[in-house]
Coordinates of C-alpha atoms and ligand atoms in Angstrom, one line a residue:
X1 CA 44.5 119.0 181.8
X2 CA 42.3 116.5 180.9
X3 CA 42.0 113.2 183.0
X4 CA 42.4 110.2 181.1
X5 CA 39.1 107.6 181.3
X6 CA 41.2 104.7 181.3
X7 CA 37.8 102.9 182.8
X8 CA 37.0 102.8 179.2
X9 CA 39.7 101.0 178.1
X10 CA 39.7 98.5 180.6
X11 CA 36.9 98.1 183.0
X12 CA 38.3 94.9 184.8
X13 CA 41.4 96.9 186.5
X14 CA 40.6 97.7 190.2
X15 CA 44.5 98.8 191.3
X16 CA 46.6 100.8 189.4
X17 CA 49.1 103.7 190.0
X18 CA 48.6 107.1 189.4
X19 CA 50.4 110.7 189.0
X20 CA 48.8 113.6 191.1
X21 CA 47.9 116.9 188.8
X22 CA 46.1 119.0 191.4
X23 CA 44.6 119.0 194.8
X24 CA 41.6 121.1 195.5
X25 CA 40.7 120.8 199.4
X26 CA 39.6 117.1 199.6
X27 CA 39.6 117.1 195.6
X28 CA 42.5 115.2 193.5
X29 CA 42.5 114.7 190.3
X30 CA 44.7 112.3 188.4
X31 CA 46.6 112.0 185.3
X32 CA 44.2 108.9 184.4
X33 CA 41.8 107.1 186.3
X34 CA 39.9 103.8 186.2
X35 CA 37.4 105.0 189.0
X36 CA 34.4 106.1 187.2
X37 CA 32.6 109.4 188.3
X38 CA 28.4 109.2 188.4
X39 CA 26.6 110.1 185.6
X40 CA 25.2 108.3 182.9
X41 CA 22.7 106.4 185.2
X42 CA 25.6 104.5 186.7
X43 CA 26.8 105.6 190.5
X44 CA 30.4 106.8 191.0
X45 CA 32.7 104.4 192.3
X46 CA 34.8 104.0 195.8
X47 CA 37.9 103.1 196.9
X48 CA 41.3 103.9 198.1
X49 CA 43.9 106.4 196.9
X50 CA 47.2 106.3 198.7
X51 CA 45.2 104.3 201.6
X52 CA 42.3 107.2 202.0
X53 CA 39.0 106.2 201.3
X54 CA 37.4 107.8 198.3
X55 CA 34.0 108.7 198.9
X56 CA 32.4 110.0 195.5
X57 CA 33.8 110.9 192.4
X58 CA 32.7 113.3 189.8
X59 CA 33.0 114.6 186.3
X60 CA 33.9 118.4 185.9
X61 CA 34.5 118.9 182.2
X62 CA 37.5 117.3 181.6
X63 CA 38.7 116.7 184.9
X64 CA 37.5 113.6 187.5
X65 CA 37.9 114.7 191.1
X66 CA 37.9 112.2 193.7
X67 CA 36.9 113.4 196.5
X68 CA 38.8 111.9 199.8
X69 CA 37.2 111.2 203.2
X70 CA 40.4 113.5 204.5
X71 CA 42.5 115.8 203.0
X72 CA 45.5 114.2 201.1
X73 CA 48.9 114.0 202.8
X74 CA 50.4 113.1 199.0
X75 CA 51.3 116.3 197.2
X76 CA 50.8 117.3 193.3
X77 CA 52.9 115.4 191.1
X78 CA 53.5 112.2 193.7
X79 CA 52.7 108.7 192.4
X80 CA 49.7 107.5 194.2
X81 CA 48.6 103.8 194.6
X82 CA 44.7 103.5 193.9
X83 CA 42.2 100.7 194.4
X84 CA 38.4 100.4 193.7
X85 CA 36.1 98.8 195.5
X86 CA 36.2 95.5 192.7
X87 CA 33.0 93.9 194.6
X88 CA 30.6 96.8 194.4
X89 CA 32.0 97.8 190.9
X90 CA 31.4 94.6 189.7
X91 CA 27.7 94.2 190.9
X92 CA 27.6 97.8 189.2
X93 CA 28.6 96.7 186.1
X94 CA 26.5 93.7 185.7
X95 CA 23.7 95.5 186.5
X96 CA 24.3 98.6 184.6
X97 CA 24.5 95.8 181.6
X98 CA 21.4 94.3 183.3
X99 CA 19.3 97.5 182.3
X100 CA 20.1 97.7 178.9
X101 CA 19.0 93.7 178.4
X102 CA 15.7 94.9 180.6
X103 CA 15.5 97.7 177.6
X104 CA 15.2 95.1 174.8
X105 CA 12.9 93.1 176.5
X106 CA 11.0 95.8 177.5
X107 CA 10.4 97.2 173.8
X108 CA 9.6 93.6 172.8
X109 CA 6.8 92.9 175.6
X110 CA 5.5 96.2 175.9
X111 CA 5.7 98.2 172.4
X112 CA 8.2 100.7 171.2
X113 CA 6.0 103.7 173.5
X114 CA 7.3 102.0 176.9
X115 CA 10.6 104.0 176.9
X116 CA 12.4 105.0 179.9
X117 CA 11.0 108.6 181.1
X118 CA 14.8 109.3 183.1
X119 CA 18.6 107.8 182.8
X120 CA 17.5 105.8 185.6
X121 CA 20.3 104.9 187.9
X122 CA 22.1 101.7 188.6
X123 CA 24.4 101.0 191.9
X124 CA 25.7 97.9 193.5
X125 CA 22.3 96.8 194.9
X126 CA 19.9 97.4 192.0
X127 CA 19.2 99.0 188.5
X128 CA 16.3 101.2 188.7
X129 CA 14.5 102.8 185.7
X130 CA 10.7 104.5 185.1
X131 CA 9.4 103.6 182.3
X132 CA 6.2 105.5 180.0
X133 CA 3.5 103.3 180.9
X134 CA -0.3 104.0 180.4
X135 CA -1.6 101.4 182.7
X136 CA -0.7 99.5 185.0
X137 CA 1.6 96.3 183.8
X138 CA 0.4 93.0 184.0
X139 CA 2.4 91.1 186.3
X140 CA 2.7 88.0 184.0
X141 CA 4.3 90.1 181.2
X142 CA 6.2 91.4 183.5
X143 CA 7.6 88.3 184.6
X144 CA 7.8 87.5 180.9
X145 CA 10.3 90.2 180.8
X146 CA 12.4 88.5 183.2
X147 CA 12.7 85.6 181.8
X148 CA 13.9 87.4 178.5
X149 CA 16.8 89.2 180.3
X150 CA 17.8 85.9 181.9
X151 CA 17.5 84.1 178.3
X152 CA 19.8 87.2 177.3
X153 CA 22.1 86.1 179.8
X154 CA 21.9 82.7 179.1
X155 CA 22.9 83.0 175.7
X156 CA 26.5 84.4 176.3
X157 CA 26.3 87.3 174.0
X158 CA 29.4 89.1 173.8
X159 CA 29.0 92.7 174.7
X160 CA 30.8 95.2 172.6
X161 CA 31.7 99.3 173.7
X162 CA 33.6 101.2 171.6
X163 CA 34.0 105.5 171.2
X164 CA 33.5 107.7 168.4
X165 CA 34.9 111.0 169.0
X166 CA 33.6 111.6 172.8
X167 CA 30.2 109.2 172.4
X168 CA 30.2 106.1 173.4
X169 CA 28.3 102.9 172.4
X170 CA 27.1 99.7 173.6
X171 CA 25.9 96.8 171.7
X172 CA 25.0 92.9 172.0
X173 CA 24.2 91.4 168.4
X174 CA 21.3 91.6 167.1
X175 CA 20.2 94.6 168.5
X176 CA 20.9 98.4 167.7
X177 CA 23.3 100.1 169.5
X178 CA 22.7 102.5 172.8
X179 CA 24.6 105.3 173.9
X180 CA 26.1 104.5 177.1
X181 CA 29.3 105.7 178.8
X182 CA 29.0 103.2 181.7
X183 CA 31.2 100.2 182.8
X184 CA 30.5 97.2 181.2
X185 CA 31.7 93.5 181.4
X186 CA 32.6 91.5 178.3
X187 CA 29.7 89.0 178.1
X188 CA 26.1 88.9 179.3
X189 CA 26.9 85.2 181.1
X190 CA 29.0 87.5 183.5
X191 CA 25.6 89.1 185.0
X192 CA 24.2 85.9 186.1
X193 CA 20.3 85.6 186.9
X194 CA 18.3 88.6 187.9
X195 CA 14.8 89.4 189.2
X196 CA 12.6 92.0 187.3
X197 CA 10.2 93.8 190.1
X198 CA 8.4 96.7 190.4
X199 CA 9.5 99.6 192.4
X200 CA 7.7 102.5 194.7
X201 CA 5.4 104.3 191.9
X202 CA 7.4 107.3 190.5
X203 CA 4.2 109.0 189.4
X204 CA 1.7 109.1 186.8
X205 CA 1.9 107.9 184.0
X206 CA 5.2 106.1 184.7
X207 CA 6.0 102.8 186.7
X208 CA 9.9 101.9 188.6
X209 CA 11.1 99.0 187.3
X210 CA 14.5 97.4 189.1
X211 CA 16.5 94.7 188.9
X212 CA 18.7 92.7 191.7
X213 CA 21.0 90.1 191.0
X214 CA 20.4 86.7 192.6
Ligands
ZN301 ZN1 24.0 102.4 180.0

């Protein structure tokens, strides 16, 4: 059966309770879950079900397994009490948000050709992403590009995500909308300042760009 994404519906819920629909080893899957698997560019979350530490979850078609430190005492069809680590989603999700403001103001200091070469991928210490590049970036723009994520963040722009069919969007006005299936909070105040830096050089042609919160 397919696992609801209830993450998507609400990304603020960290507890919630849960019905068991099949155990696989130290695999369980859910009716529904708020604990989002990796992919996307955003790292899978961790917590607790039923007090055992969840160590990665993932996205097999329709199913999310969680995959558990230990194998489950609960059985199939028990009601499970679950928990996500709320701190490091939350850094997650204000960075994740983080790197689609660094996208914008990207395009806008750089030209429409700096695109990001990969998904890139976003955890609770930083938001990394190679971008095209042809030569090296001057440091000044870069720091220019800072300063228009933080004026992003500064002018409280409410973030919208919505589905259609099994894509789904994200959008702060006026910009176009991007494809993203990631966690997301409701405002870009919520991410606070961040620093724009380079990273380690992914190769030619391409330079890391990552951002921390402050
Ligand atoms: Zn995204």
């Amino acid at each position: 059966m397919k696992t609801l994404r209830l993450y998507w519906i609400d990304p603020y819920i960290s507890q919630f309770k849960a019905t068991v629909e099949s155990i696989m080893g130290r695999d369980v899957v859910l009716d529904g879950t708020y604990f989002y698997p990796q992919g996307g560019g955003q790292i899978y979350d961790t917590g607790t079900i039923s007090g055992l530490k969840v160590v990665s979850v993932r996205r097999e078609d329709d199913q999310i397994l969680h995959t558990l430190e230990s194998e489950p005492t609960f059985q199939v069809g028990s009601e499970v009490e679950c928990r996500i680590d709320w701190d490091r989603r939350y850094k997650i999700m204000r960075l994740h948000s983080a790197a689609h403001l660094l996208y914008y103001s990207m395009q806008e200091e750089f030209g429409e050709e700096c695109k990001p070469a990969s998904p890139g991928l976003t955890d609770d210490t930083k938001s990394r992403e190679d971008y095209l590049f042809k030569e090296k970036p001057d440091p000044l723009r870069l720091q220019r590009v800072e300063e228009r994520v933080n004026d992003l963040v500064r002018a409280k722009l409410t973030i919208n995500t919505w589905s259609e069919g099994e894509t789904r969007y994200w959008k702060i006005d006026p910009y176009p909308a991007m494809l993203c299936g990631g966690t997301h909070p409701k405002n870009t105040s919520e991410i606070g300042t961040v620093k724009v830096s380079r990273g380690k050089k992914p190769g030619a042609g391409k330079e890391r760009i990552e951002i921390t919160l402050l």
